[in-house]
Amino acid sequence: MTYDTGNIFAKILRGELPCNKVYEDDCALAFHDIRPQAPVHVLVIPKGAYVSYDDFAANAPDAEILDFTRAVARLTRELGVDLDSGHGYRAITNAGEHGVQEVPHFHLHILGGRNIGRMIDPA
Ligand code: DGP
């Protein structure tokens, strides 16, 4: 799947649209989800142009995957949802049609601040 440079998160990365930023480093940006589904609902995205987790996992250079993963750990600690200082969280990424992905730039949802409940709606 070709990366669409006009997607909303690409515009946020270019500074063309605002976001409520909570974390940024060389490889990643994290900001509050516009439609929060938990007290903590933050999206973390790589700065590289990847359509989905599937694209990122298959095609990103090793260093980018490592840096992104470490950025997630720093973010969860800053958010206070990590297992040392907090009560945990759920990390979700939606990919493609069956994953019901809305924005075609890879993003990880970090959900916490309460017990998140069942993993998926069984319906
Ligand atoms: P999904 O692609 O299905 O994983 O969901 C995309 C998420 O992105 C959804 O929870 C709402 C959020 N979102 C969509 N547009 C914006 C936006 O412009 N700003 C922010 N902060 N979040 C957005």
PDB file of C-alpha atoms and ligand atoms in Angstrom:
ATOM      1  CA  MET A   1       0.000   0.000   0.000  1.00  0.00           C
ATOM      2  CA  THR A   2       1.365   3.405  -0.990  1.00  0.00           C
ATOM      3  CA  TYR A   3       1.833   5.957   1.780  1.00  0.00           C
ATOM      4  CA  ASP A   4      -0.551   8.914   1.468  1.00  0.00           C
ATOM      5  CA  THR A   5       1.407  12.052   2.384  1.00  0.00           C
ATOM      6  CA  GLY A   6      -1.917  13.895   2.819  1.00  0.00           C
ATOM      7  CA  ASN A   7      -3.043  11.822   5.822  1.00  0.00           C
ATOM      8  CA  ILE A   8      -3.854  13.660   9.054  1.00  0.00           C
ATOM      9  CA  PHE A   9      -0.868  12.393  11.016  1.00  0.00           C
ATOM     10  CA  ALA A  10       1.531  13.316   8.207  1.00  0.00           C
ATOM     11  CA  LYS A  11       0.088  16.843   8.401  1.00  0.00           C
ATOM     12  CA  ILE A  12       0.584  16.856  12.183  1.00  0.00           C
ATOM     13  CA  LEU A  13       4.205  15.726  11.705  1.00  0.00           C
ATOM     14  CA  ARG A  14       4.794  18.538   9.200  1.00  0.00           C
ATOM     15  CA  GLY A  15       3.262  21.063  11.614  1.00  0.00           C
ATOM     16  CA  GLU A  16       0.371  21.794   9.239  1.00  0.00           C
ATOM     17  CA  LEU A  17      -2.201  20.658  11.827  1.00  0.00           C
ATOM     18  CA  PRO A  18      -2.022  21.077  15.606  1.00  0.00           C
ATOM     19  CA  CYS A  19      -1.872  18.302  18.170  1.00  0.00           C
ATOM     20  CA  ASN A  20      -1.828  18.087  21.929  1.00  0.00           C
ATOM     21  CA  LYS A  21       1.732  16.796  22.184  1.00  0.00           C
ATOM     22  CA  VAL A  22       2.870  14.705  25.135  1.00  0.00           C
ATOM     23  CA  TYR A  23       6.200  13.334  23.891  1.00  0.00           C
ATOM     24  CA  GLU A  24       8.638  13.868  21.040  1.00  0.00           C
ATOM     25  CA  ASP A  25      12.086  12.648  20.123  1.00  0.00           C
ATOM     26  CA  ASP A  26      14.049  12.116  16.894  1.00  0.00           C
ATOM     27  CA  CYS A  27      11.993   9.111  15.808  1.00  0.00           C
ATOM     28  CA  ALA A  28       8.576   9.441  17.450  1.00  0.00           C
ATOM     29  CA  LEU A  29       5.792  11.846  18.308  1.00  0.00           C
ATOM     30  CA  ALA A  30       2.993  11.207  20.804  1.00  0.00           C
ATOM     31  CA  PHE A  31      -0.180  13.209  21.301  1.00  0.00           C
ATOM     32  CA  HIS A  32      -3.610  12.872  22.887  1.00  0.00           C
ATOM     33  CA  ASP A  33      -6.245  11.117  20.785  1.00  0.00           C
ATOM     34  CA  ILE A  34      -8.935  13.535  19.628  1.00  0.00           C
ATOM     35  CA  ARG A  35     -11.657  11.022  20.659  1.00  0.00           C
ATOM     36  CA  PRO A  36     -10.326   9.600  23.947  1.00  0.00           C
ATOM     37  CA  GLN A  37     -11.728   6.232  25.013  1.00  0.00           C
ATOM     38  CA  ALA A  38      -9.971   6.125  28.395  1.00  0.00           C
ATOM     39  CA  PRO A  39      -8.563   8.652  30.915  1.00  0.00           C
ATOM     40  CA  VAL A  40      -5.214   8.137  29.184  1.00  0.00           C
ATOM     41  CA  HIS A  41      -5.505   7.750  25.417  1.00  0.00           C
ATOM     42  CA  VAL A  42      -2.348   8.744  23.623  1.00  0.00           C
ATOM     43  CA  LEU A  43      -1.275   7.968  20.070  1.00  0.00           C
ATOM     44  CA  VAL A  44       2.407   7.386  19.389  1.00  0.00           C
ATOM     45  CA  ILE A  45       3.624   7.516  15.818  1.00  0.00           C
ATOM     46  CA  PRO A  46       6.980   7.045  14.122  1.00  0.00           C
ATOM     47  CA  LYS A  47       8.284  10.062  12.217  1.00  0.00           C
ATOM     48  CA  GLY A  48       8.998   7.808   9.247  1.00  0.00           C
ATOM     49  CA  ALA A  49       6.336   7.288   6.579  1.00  0.00           C
ATOM     50  CA  TYR A  50       4.744   3.914   7.339  1.00  0.00           C
ATOM     51  CA  VAL A  51       1.142   3.101   6.451  1.00  0.00           C
ATOM     52  CA  SER A  52       0.551   0.599   9.239  1.00  0.00           C
ATOM     53  CA  TYR A  53       2.246  -1.587  11.804  1.00  0.00           C
ATOM     54  CA  ASP A  54       2.405  -4.228   9.102  1.00  0.00           C
ATOM     55  CA  ASP A  55       4.402  -1.839   6.898  1.00  0.00           C
ATOM     56  CA  PHE A  56       6.578  -0.667   9.811  1.00  0.00           C
ATOM     57  CA  ALA A  57       7.373  -4.182  11.056  1.00  0.00           C
ATOM     58  CA  ALA A  58       8.221  -5.426   7.575  1.00  0.00           C
ATOM     59  CA  ASN A  59      10.063  -2.444   6.141  1.00  0.00           C
ATOM     60  CA  ALA A  60      11.496  -0.097   8.785  1.00  0.00           C
ATOM     61  CA  PRO A  61      15.234  -0.315   9.445  1.00  0.00           C
ATOM     62  CA  ASP A  62      16.143  -2.183  12.638  1.00  0.00           C
ATOM     63  CA  ALA A  63      17.355   1.015  14.316  1.00  0.00           C
ATOM     64  CA  GLU A  64      14.041   2.744  13.689  1.00  0.00           C
ATOM     65  CA  ILE A  65      12.090  -0.150  15.187  1.00  0.00           C
ATOM     66  CA  LEU A  66      14.360  -0.176  18.218  1.00  0.00           C
ATOM     67  CA  ASP A  67      14.178   3.596  18.705  1.00  0.00           C
ATOM     68  CA  PHE A  68      10.397   3.581  18.353  1.00  0.00           C
ATOM     69  CA  THR A  69      10.022   0.740  20.857  1.00  0.00           C
ATOM     70  CA  ARG A  70      12.216   2.547  23.380  1.00  0.00           C
ATOM     71  CA  ALA A  71      10.240   5.751  22.786  1.00  0.00           C
ATOM     72  CA  VAL A  72       7.059   3.887  23.740  1.00  0.00           C
ATOM     73  CA  ALA A  73       8.705   2.819  27.010  1.00  0.00           C
ATOM     74  CA  ARG A  74       9.764   6.398  27.764  1.00  0.00           C
ATOM     75  CA  LEU A  75       6.272   7.636  26.927  1.00  0.00           C
ATOM     76  CA  THR A  76       4.478   5.146  29.200  1.00  0.00           C
ATOM     77  CA  ARG A  77       6.791   6.179  32.037  1.00  0.00           C
ATOM     78  CA  GLU A  78       6.089   9.857  31.407  1.00  0.00           C
ATOM     79  CA  LEU A  79       2.369   9.064  31.367  1.00  0.00           C
ATOM     80  CA  GLY A  80       2.679   7.114  34.635  1.00  0.00           C
ATOM     81  CA  VAL A  81       1.013   4.008  33.239  1.00  0.00           C
ATOM     82  CA  ASP A  82       4.098   1.769  33.192  1.00  0.00           C
ATOM     83  CA  LEU A  83       4.295  -1.180  35.541  1.00  0.00           C
ATOM     84  CA  ASP A  84       6.899   0.356  37.857  1.00  0.00           C
ATOM     85  CA  SER A  85       5.016   3.526  38.755  1.00  0.00           C
ATOM     86  CA  GLY A  86       1.511   2.863  37.435  1.00  0.00           C
ATOM     87  CA  HIS A  87      -1.120   0.234  36.827  1.00  0.00           C
ATOM     88  CA  GLY A  88      -0.506  -0.720  33.242  1.00  0.00           C
ATOM     89  CA  TYR A  89      -2.051   0.034  29.908  1.00  0.00           C
ATOM     90  CA  ARG A  90      -3.170  -1.505  26.641  1.00  0.00           C
ATOM     91  CA  ALA A  91      -1.250  -0.871  23.423  1.00  0.00           C
ATOM     92  CA  ILE A  92      -3.336  -1.384  20.295  1.00  0.00           C
ATOM     93  CA  THR A  93      -2.634  -0.829  16.652  1.00  0.00           C
ATOM     94  CA  ASN A  94      -5.269  -1.158  13.954  1.00  0.00           C
ATOM     95  CA  ALA A  95      -4.181  -2.209  10.470  1.00  0.00           C
ATOM     96  CA  GLY A  96      -6.210  -2.080   7.302  1.00  0.00           C
ATOM     97  CA  GLU A  97      -9.846  -2.810   6.659  1.00  0.00           C
ATOM     98  CA  HIS A  98     -10.394  -5.646   9.147  1.00  0.00           C
ATOM     99  CA  GLY A  99      -8.376  -3.801  11.761  1.00  0.00           C
ATOM    100  CA  VAL A 100     -10.644  -0.778  11.165  1.00  0.00           C
ATOM    101  CA  GLN A 101      -7.722   1.591  10.647  1.00  0.00           C
ATOM    102  CA  GLU A 102      -8.893   5.147  10.084  1.00  0.00           C
ATOM    103  CA  VAL A 103      -5.636   7.040   9.659  1.00  0.00           C
ATOM    104  CA  PRO A 104      -3.096   5.459   7.268  1.00  0.00           C
ATOM    105  CA  HIS A 105       0.046   6.376   9.213  1.00  0.00           C
ATOM    106  CA  PHE A 106       1.160   3.710  11.696  1.00  0.00           C
ATOM    107  CA  HIS A 107       0.109   4.622  15.213  1.00  0.00           C
ATOM    108  CA  LEU A 108       0.008   2.828  18.523  1.00  0.00           C
ATOM    109  CA  HIS A 109      -2.881   3.616  20.872  1.00  0.00           C
ATOM    110  CA  ILE A 110      -1.806   3.709  24.541  1.00  0.00           C
ATOM    111  CA  LEU A 111      -4.911   3.328  26.711  1.00  0.00           C
ATOM    112  CA  GLY A 112      -4.860   3.478  30.509  1.00  0.00           C
ATOM    113  CA  GLY A 113      -5.915   5.324  33.613  1.00  0.00           C
ATOM    114  CA  ARG A 114      -8.575   2.713  34.346  1.00  0.00           C
ATOM    115  CA  ASN A 115      -9.138  -0.998  33.819  1.00  0.00           C
ATOM    116  CA  ILE A 116      -9.613  -1.179  30.043  1.00  0.00           C
ATOM    117  CA  GLY A 117     -11.814  -4.276  30.179  1.00  0.00           C
ATOM    118  CA  ARG A 118     -12.168  -6.909  27.510  1.00  0.00           C
ATOM    119  CA  MET A 119      -9.678  -6.838  24.687  1.00  0.00           C
ATOM    120  CA  ILE A 120     -12.248  -6.874  21.893  1.00  0.00           C
ATOM    121  CA  ASP A 121     -15.995  -6.610  21.506  1.00  0.00           C
ATOM    122  CA  PRO A 122     -17.077 -10.205  20.898  1.00  0.00           C
ATOM    123  CA  ALA A 123     -19.922  -9.083  18.621  1.00  0.00           C
TER     124      ALA A 123
HETATM  125  P1  DGP B   1      -7.413   4.130  13.968  1.00  0.00           P
HETATM  126  O1  DGP B   1      -6.778   4.574  12.679  1.00  0.00           O
HETATM  127  O2  DGP B   1      -8.686   3.334  13.765  1.00  0.00           O
HETATM  128  O3  DGP B   1      -6.477   3.380  14.865  1.00  0.00           O
HETATM  129  O4  DGP B   1      -7.870   5.418  14.776  1.00  0.00           O
HETATM  130  C1  DGP B   1      -7.368   6.702  14.541  1.00  0.00           C
HETATM  131  C2  DGP B   1      -7.448   7.495  15.810  1.00  0.00           C
HETATM  132  O5  DGP B   1      -6.952   8.784  15.519  1.00  0.00           O
HETATM  133  C3  DGP B   1      -8.857   7.685  16.373  1.00  0.00           C
HETATM  134  O6  DGP B   1      -8.889   7.188  17.717  1.00  0.00           O
HETATM  135  C4  DGP B   1      -9.101   9.177  16.363  1.00  0.00           C
HETATM  136  C5  DGP B   1      -7.717   9.757  16.198  1.00  0.00           C
HETATM  137  N1  DGP B   1      -7.665  10.963  15.373  1.00  0.00           N
HETATM  138  C6  DGP B   1      -8.194  11.120  14.134  1.00  0.00           C
HETATM  139  N2  DGP B   1      -7.927  12.350  13.667  1.00  0.00           N
HETATM  140  C7  DGP B   1      -7.196  12.967  14.637  1.00  0.00           C
HETATM  141  C8  DGP B   1      -6.638  14.270  14.739  1.00  0.00           C
HETATM  142  O7  DGP B   1      -6.702  15.118  13.848  1.00  0.00           O
HETATM  143  N3  DGP B   1      -5.968  14.546  15.894  1.00  0.00           N
HETATM  144  C9  DGP B   1      -5.853  13.632  16.906  1.00  0.00           C
HETATM  145  N4  DGP B   1      -5.180  14.004  17.989  1.00  0.00           N
HETATM  146  N5  DGP B   1      -6.372  12.400  16.843  1.00  0.00           N
HETATM  147  C10 DGP B   1      -7.048  12.084  15.709  1.00  0.00           C
END
